[in-house]
CSV table of C-alpha atoms in Angstrom, one decimal:
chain,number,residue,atom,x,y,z
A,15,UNK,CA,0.0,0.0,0.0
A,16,UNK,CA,2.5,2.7,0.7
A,17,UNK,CA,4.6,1.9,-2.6
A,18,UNK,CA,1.9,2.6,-4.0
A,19,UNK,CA,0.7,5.9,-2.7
A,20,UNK,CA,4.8,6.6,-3.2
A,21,UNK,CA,4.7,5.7,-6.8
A,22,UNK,CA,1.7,8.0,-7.1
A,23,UNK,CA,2.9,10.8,-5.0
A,24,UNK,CA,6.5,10.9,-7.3
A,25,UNK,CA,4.0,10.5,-10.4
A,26,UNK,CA,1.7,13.9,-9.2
A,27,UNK,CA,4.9,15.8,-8.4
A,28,UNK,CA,7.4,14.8,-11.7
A,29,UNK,CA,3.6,15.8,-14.1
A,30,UNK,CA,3.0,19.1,-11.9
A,31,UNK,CA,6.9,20.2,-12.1
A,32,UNK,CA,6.9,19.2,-15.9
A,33,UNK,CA,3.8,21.3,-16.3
A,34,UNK,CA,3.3,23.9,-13.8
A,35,UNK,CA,6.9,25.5,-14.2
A,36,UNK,CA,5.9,26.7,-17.7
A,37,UNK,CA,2.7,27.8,-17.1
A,38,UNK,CA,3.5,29.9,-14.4
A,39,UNK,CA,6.1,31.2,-16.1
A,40,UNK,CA,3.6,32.2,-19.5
A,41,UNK,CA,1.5,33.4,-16.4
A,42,UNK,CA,3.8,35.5,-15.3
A,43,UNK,CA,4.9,36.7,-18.7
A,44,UNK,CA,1.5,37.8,-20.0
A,45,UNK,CA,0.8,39.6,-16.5
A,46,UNK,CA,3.9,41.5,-16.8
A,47,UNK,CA,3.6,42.4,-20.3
A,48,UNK,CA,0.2,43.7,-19.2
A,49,UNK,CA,1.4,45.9,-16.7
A,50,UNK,CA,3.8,46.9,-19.1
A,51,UNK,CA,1.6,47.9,-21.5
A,52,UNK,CA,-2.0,49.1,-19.8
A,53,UNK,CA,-0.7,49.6,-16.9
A,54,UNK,CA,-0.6,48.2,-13.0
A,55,UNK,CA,-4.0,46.7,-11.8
A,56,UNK,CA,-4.9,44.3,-8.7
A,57,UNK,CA,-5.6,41.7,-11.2
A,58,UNK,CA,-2.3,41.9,-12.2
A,59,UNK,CA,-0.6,42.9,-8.5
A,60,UNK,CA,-2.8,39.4,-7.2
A,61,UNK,CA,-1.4,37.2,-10.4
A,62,UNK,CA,2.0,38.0,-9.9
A,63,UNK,CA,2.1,37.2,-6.0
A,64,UNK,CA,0.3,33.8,-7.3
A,65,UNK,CA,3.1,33.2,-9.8
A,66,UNK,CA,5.6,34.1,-7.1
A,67,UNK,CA,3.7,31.4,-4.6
A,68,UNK,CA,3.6,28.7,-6.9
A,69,UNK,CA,7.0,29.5,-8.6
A,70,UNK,CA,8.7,29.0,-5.4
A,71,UNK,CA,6.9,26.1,-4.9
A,72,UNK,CA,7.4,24.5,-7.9
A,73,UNK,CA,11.4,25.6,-7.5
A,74,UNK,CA,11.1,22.6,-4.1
A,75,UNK,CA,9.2,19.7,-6.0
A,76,UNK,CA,12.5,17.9,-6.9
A,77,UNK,CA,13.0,18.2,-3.6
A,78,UNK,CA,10.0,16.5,-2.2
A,79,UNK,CA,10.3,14.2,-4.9
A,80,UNK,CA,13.9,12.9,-3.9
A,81,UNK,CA,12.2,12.5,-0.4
A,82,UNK,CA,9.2,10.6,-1.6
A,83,UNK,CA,11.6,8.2,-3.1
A,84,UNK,CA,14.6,8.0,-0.2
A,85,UNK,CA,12.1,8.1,2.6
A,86,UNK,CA,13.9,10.1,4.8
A,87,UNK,CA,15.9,13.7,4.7
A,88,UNK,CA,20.0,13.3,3.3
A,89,UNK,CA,20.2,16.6,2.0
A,90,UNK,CA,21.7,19.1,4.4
A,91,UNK,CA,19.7,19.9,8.1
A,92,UNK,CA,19.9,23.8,7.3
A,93,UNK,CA,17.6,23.2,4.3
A,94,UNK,CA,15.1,22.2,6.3
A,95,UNK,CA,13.4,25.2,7.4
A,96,UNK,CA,14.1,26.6,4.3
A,97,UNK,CA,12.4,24.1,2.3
A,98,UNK,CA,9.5,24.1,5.0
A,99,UNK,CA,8.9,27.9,4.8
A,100,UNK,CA,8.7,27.9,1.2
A,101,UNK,CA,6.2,25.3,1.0
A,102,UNK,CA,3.4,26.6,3.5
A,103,UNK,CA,4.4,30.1,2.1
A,104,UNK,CA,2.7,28.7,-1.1
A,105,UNK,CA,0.3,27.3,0.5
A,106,UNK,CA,-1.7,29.3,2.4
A,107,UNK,CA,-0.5,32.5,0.2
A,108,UNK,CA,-2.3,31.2,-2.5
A,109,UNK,CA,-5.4,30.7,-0.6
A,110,UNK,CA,-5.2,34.1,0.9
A,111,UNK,CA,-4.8,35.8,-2.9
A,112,UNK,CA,-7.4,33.3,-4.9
A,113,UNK,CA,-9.5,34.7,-2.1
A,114,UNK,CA,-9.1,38.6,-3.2
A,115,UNK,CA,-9.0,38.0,-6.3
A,116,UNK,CA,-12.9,36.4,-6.0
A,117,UNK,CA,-13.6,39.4,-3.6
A,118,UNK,CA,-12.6,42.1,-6.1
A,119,UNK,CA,-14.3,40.4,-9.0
A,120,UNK,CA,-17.7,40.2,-6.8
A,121,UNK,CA,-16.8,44.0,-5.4
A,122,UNK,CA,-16.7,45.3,-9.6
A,123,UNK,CA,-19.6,43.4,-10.6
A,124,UNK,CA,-21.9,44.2,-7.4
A,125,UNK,CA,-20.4,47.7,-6.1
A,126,UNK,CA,-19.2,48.5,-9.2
A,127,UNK,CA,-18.8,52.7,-9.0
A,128,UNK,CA,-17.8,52.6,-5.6
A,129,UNK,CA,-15.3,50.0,-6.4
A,130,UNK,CA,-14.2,51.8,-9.0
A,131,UNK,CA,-12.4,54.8,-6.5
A,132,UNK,CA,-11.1,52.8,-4.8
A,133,UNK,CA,-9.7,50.1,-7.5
A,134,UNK,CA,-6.0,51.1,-7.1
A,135,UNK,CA,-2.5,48.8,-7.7
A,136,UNK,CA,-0.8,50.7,-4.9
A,137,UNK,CA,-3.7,49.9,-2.2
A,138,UNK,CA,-3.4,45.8,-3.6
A,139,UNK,CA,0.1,46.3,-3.0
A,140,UNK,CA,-0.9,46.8,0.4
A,141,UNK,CA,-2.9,44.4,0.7
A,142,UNK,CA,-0.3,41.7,-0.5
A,143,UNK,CA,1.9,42.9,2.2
A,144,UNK,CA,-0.2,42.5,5.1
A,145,UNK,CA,-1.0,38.7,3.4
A,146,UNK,CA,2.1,37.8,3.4
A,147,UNK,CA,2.5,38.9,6.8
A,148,UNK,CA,0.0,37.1,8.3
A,149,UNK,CA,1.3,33.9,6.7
A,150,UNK,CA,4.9,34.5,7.4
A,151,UNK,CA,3.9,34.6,11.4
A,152,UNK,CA,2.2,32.1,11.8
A,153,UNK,CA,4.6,29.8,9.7
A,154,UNK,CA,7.3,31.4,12.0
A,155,UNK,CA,5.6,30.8,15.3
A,156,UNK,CA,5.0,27.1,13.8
A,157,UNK,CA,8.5,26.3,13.1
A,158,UNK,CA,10.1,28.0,16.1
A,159,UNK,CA,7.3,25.5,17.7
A,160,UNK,CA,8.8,22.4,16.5
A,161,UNK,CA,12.2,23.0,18.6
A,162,UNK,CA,14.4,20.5,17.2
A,163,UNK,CA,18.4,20.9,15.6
A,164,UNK,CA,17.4,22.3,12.2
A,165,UNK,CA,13.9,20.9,12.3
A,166,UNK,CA,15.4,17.5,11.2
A,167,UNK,CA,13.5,14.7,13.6
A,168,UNK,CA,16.3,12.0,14.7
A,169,UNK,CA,16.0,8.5,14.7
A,170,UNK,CA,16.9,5.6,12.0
A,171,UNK,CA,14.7,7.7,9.4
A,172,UNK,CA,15.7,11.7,9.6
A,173,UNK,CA,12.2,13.0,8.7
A,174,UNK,CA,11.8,17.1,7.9
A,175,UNK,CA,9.6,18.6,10.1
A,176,UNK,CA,7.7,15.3,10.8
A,177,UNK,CA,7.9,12.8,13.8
A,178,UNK,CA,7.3,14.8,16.4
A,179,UNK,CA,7.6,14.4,20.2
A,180,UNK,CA,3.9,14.6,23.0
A,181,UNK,CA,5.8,18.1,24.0
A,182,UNK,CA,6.1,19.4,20.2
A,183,UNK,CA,2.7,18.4,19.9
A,184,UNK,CA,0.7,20.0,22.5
A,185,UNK,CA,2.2,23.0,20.6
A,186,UNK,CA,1.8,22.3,17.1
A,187,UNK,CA,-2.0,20.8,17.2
A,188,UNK,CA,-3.8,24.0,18.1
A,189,UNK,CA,-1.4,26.1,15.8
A,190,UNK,CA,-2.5,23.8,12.8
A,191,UNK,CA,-6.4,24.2,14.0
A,192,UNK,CA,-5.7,27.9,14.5
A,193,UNK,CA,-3.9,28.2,10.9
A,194,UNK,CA,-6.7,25.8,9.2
A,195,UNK,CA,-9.4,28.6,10.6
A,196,UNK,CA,-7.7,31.5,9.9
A,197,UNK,CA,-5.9,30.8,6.7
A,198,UNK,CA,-8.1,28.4,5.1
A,199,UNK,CA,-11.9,28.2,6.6
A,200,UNK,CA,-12.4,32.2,6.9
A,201,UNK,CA,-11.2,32.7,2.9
A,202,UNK,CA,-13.0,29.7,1.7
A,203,UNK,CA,-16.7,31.0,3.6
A,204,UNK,CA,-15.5,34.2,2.0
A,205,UNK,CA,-14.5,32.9,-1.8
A,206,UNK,CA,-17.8,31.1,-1.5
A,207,UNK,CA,-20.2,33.8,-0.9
A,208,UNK,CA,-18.5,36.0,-3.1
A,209,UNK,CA,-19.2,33.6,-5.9
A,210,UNK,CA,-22.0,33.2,-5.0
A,211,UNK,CA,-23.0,36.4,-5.4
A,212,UNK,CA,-21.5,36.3,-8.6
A,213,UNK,CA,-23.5,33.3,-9.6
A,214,UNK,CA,-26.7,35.4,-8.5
A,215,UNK,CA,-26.0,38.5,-9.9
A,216,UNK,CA,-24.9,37.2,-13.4
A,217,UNK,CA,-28.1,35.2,-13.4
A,218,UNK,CA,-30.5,37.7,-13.3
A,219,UNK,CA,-28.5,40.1,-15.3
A,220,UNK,CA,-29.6,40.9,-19.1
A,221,UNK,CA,-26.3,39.2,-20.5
A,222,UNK,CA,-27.3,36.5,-23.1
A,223,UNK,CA,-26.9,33.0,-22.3
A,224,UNK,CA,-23.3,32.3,-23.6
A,225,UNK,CA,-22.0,35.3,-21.9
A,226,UNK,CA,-23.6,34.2,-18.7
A,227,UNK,CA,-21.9,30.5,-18.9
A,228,UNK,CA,-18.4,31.8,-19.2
A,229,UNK,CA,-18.7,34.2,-16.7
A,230,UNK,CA,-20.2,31.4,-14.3
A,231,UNK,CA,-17.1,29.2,-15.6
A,232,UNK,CA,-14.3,31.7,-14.3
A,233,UNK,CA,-16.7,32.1,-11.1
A,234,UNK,CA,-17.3,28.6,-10.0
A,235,UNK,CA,-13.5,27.3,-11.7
A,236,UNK,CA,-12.1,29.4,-8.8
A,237,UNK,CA,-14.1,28.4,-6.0
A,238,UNK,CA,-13.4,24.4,-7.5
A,239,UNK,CA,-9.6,25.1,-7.4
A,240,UNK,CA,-9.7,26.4,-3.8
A,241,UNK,CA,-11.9,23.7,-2.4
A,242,UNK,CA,-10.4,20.9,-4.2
A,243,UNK,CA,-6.4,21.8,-3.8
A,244,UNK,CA,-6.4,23.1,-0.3
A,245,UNK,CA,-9.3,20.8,1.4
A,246,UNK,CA,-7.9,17.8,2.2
A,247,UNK,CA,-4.7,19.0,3.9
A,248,UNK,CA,-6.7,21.5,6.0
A,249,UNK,CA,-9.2,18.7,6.7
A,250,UNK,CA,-6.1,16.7,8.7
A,251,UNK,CA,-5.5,19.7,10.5
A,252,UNK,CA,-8.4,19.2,11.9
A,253,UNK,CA,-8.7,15.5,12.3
A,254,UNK,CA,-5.1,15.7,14.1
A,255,UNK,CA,-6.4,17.9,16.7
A,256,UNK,CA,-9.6,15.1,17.5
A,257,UNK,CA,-7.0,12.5,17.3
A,258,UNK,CA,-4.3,14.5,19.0
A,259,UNK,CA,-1.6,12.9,17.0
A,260,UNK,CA,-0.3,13.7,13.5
A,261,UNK,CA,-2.1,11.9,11.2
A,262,UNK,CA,-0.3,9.5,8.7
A,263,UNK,CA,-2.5,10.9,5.6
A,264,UNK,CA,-1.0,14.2,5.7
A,265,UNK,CA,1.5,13.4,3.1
A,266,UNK,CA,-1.0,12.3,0.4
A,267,UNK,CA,-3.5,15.2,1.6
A,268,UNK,CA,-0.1,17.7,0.4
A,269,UNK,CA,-0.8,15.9,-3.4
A,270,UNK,CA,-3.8,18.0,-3.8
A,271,UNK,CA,-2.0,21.0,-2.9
A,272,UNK,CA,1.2,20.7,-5.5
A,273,UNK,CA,-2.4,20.5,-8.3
A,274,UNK,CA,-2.9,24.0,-7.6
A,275,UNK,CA,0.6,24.7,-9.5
A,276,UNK,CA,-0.6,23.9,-12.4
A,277,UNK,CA,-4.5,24.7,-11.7
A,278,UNK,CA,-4.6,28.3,-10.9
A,279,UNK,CA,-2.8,29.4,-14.0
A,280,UNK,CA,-5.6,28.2,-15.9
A,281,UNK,CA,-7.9,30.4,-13.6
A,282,UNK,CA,-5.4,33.2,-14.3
A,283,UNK,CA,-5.7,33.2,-17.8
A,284,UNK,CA,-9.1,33.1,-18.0
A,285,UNK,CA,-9.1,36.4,-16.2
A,286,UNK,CA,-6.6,38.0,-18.0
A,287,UNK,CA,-7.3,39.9,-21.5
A,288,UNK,CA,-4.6,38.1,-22.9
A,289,UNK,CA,-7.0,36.3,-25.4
A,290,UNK,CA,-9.4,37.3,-27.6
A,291,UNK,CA,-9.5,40.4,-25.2
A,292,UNK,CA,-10.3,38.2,-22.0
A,293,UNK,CA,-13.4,36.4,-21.4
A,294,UNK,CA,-15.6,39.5,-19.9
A,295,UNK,CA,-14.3,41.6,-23.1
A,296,UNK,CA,-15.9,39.2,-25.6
A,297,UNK,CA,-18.9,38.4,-23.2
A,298,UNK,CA,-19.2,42.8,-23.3
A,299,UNK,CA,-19.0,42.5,-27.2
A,300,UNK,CA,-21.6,39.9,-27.6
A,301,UNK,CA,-23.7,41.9,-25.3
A,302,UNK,CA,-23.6,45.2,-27.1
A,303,UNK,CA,-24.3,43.2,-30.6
A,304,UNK,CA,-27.5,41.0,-28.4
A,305,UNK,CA,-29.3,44.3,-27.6
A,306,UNK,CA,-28.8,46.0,-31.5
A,307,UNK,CA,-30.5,42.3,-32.6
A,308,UNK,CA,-33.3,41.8,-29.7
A,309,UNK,CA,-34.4,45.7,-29.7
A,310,UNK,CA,-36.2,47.6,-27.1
A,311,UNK,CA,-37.7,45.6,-24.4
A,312,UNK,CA,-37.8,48.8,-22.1
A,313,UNK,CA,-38.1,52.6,-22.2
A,314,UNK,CA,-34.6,53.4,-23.7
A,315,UNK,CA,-32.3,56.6,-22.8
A,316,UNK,CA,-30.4,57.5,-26.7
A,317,UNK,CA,-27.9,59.7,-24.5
A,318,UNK,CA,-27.6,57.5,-21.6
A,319,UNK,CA,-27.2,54.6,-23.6
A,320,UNK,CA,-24.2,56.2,-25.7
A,321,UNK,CA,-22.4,57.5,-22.8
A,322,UNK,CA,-22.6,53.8,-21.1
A,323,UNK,CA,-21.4,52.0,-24.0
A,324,UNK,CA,-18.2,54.6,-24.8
A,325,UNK,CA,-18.0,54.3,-21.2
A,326,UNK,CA,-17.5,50.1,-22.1
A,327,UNK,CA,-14.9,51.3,-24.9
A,328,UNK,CA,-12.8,53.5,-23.6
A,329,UNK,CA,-12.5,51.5,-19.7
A,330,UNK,CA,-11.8,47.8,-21.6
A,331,UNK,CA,-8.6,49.6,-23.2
A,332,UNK,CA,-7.1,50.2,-19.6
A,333,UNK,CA,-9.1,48.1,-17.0
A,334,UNK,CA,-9.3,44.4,-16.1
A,335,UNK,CA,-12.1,42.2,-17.6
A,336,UNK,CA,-14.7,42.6,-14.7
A,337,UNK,CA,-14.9,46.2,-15.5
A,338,UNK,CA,-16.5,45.2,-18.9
A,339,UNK,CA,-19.3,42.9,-17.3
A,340,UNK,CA,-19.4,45.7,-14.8
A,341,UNK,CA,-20.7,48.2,-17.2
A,342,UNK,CA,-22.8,46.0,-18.7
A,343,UNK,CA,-24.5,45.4,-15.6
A,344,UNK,CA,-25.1,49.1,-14.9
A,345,UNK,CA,-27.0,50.0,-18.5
A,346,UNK,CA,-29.3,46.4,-17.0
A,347,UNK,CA,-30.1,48.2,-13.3
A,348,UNK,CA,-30.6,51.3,-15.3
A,349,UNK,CA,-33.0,49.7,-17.9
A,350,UNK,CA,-31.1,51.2,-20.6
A,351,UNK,CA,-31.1,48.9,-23.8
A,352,UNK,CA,-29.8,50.1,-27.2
A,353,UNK,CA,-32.6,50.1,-29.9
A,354,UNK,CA,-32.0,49.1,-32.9
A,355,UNK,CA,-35.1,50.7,-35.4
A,356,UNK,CA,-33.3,51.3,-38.6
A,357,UNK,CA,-35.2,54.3,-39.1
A,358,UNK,CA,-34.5,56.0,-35.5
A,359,UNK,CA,-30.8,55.2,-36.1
A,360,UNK,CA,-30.5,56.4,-39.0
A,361,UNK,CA,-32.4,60.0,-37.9
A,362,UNK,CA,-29.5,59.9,-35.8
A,363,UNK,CA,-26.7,62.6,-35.7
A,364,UNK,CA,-23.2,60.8,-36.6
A,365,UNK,CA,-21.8,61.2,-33.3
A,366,UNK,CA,-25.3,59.2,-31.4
A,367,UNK,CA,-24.8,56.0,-33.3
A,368,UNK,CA,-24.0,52.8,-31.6
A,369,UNK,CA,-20.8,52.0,-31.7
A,370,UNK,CA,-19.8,48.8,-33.9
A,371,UNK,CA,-19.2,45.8,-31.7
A,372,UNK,CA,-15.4,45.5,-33.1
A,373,UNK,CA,-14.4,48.8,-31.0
A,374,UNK,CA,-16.4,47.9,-27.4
């Protein structure tokens, strides 16, 4: 049985070094050349600090690898630490940033002018800064907790940061319960009613029916991604604490979590306007072309209606996607629709006209 789960466990980590060190690295590429080019958003500021997480991560996997397949630590004690801190780094970073990225996705499409003040790269920047704070302390306080010479347990079989002693573990238990709240409960309850909202709001929004099922994709993709990578290794957290011992499953729970290397990229990308002009720029587009084909369903405002779609135009040149669906979703709680009578358009002065789809 545990040649098995070995076999599998060195299977997960050689496929998610092969293919998560590339995709982050495109990842990182297309954020950057974003910034470069449009500008600094949080989209961007949250994407890096993910590429970061999982970059350093996937920089260790050889490392866990050669320990799957020894069974025990031979490289140097002082790595230890090292390769401890980097790991839950990754971890529970990327929890903490898939979580504000879902928050500031719900914050554009449900609050979207008073998002829209406050929608600034410097205060992300912030933000990232007090994340990684709260992770590095509570990573610190656990490894100062485990007490031993360079974290390196002693015995026939040196184990990092594993095989610890009833004194280690009075410590350690309620630090891991404490960490699985904090870090990993609180952000999922958040992710999840975030997307929800999402769900909620898109649903009863006047986008047409594709639109509506991509933007639901990128919604519920994220909310998959946290659940399904981070889960099962919080979940022993808290069975270790009602067992008060250190459960043996902890190592094949830390599988799910080297997925997310190669998972959140894909997430990523779907947010960024890297292609086609992002997801929310094409749903925008088809939106725009839906209401000149359906026609008036309500009262319609000519002026208001051309200020809210060059509105659309000029923010998808310098914004993140959301800001697309977030104008869209305005014109709907406004009831203002587009109409499309040949004969009113053309009674129109030049300078009224709907602009075509190719330029929103």
């Amino acid at each position: 049985m545990k040649i098995a789960v070995d076999c599998i466990a060195l299977a997960v980590y050689t496929f998610t070094f092969i293919l998560g060190l590339p995709a982050n690295i495109f990842v990182l590429f297309v954020y950057a050349r974003k910034a470069h080019k449009r500008g600094t958003t949080p989209n961007v500021v949250y994407a890096l600090n993910l590429c970061i997480a999982n970059l350093a991560l996937v920089g260790w996997l050889p490392v866990k690898a050669l320990e799957t397949v020894l069974q025990e630590w031979t490289l140097p004690a002082p790595l230890c630490p090292i390769y401890s801190f980097f790991l839950f780094s990754s971890l529970y970073g990327s929890c903490l940033f898939l979580t504000v990225v879902t928050v500031g996705r719900y914050l554009s499409i449900a609050f979207p002018i008073t998002y829209k003040r406050y929608r600034r790269a410097r205060i992300s920047c912030y933000i990232s800064a007090v994340l990684w704070a709260l992770v590095f302390i509570h990573l610190g306080i656990g490894l100062v907790a485990e007490g031993g010479a360079h974290f390196v347990s002693e015995g026939d079989n040196k184990a990092c940061y594993d095989n610890f002693n009833p004194s280690q573990m009075e410590i350690l238990l309620p630090l891991r319960l404490e960490m699985a709240i904090m870090l990993f409960l609180l952000p999922l309850l958040v992710t999840a009613f975030c997307t929800l909202r999402c769900v909620i709001i898109v649903w009863h929004s006047c986008l047409p029916a594709p639109g509506k099922r991509r933007v639901l994709t990128v919604a519920l993709s994220t909310l998959a991604v946290f659940v399904v990578c981070y889960a099962p290794y919080n979940a022993s957290h808290v069975v270790g604490v009602v067992l008060k011992d250190n459960v043996w499953w902890r190592g094949v729970a830390m599988l799910t979590i080297s997925c997310n290397i190669f998972l959140e990229p894909v997430v990523m990308l779907m947010l960024s306007p890297a292609s086609s002009q992002g997801i929310m720029g094409r749903v925008c587009g088809r939106q725009s072309r839906f209401s000149r084909i359906v026609g008036l369903q309500r009262p319609c405002n000519t002026t208001g209606a051309l200020a809210s779609v060059q509105g659309v135009s000029t923010l998808s040149e310098r914004s993140h996607p959301e800001d697309n669906l977030t104008n869209v979703s305005q014109d709907c709680s406004m009831n203002v629709f587009v109409a499309p009578v040949a004969d009113k358009e053309a009674s129109m002065p030049s300078s009224m006209k709907v602009l075509p789809e190719s330029t929103v």
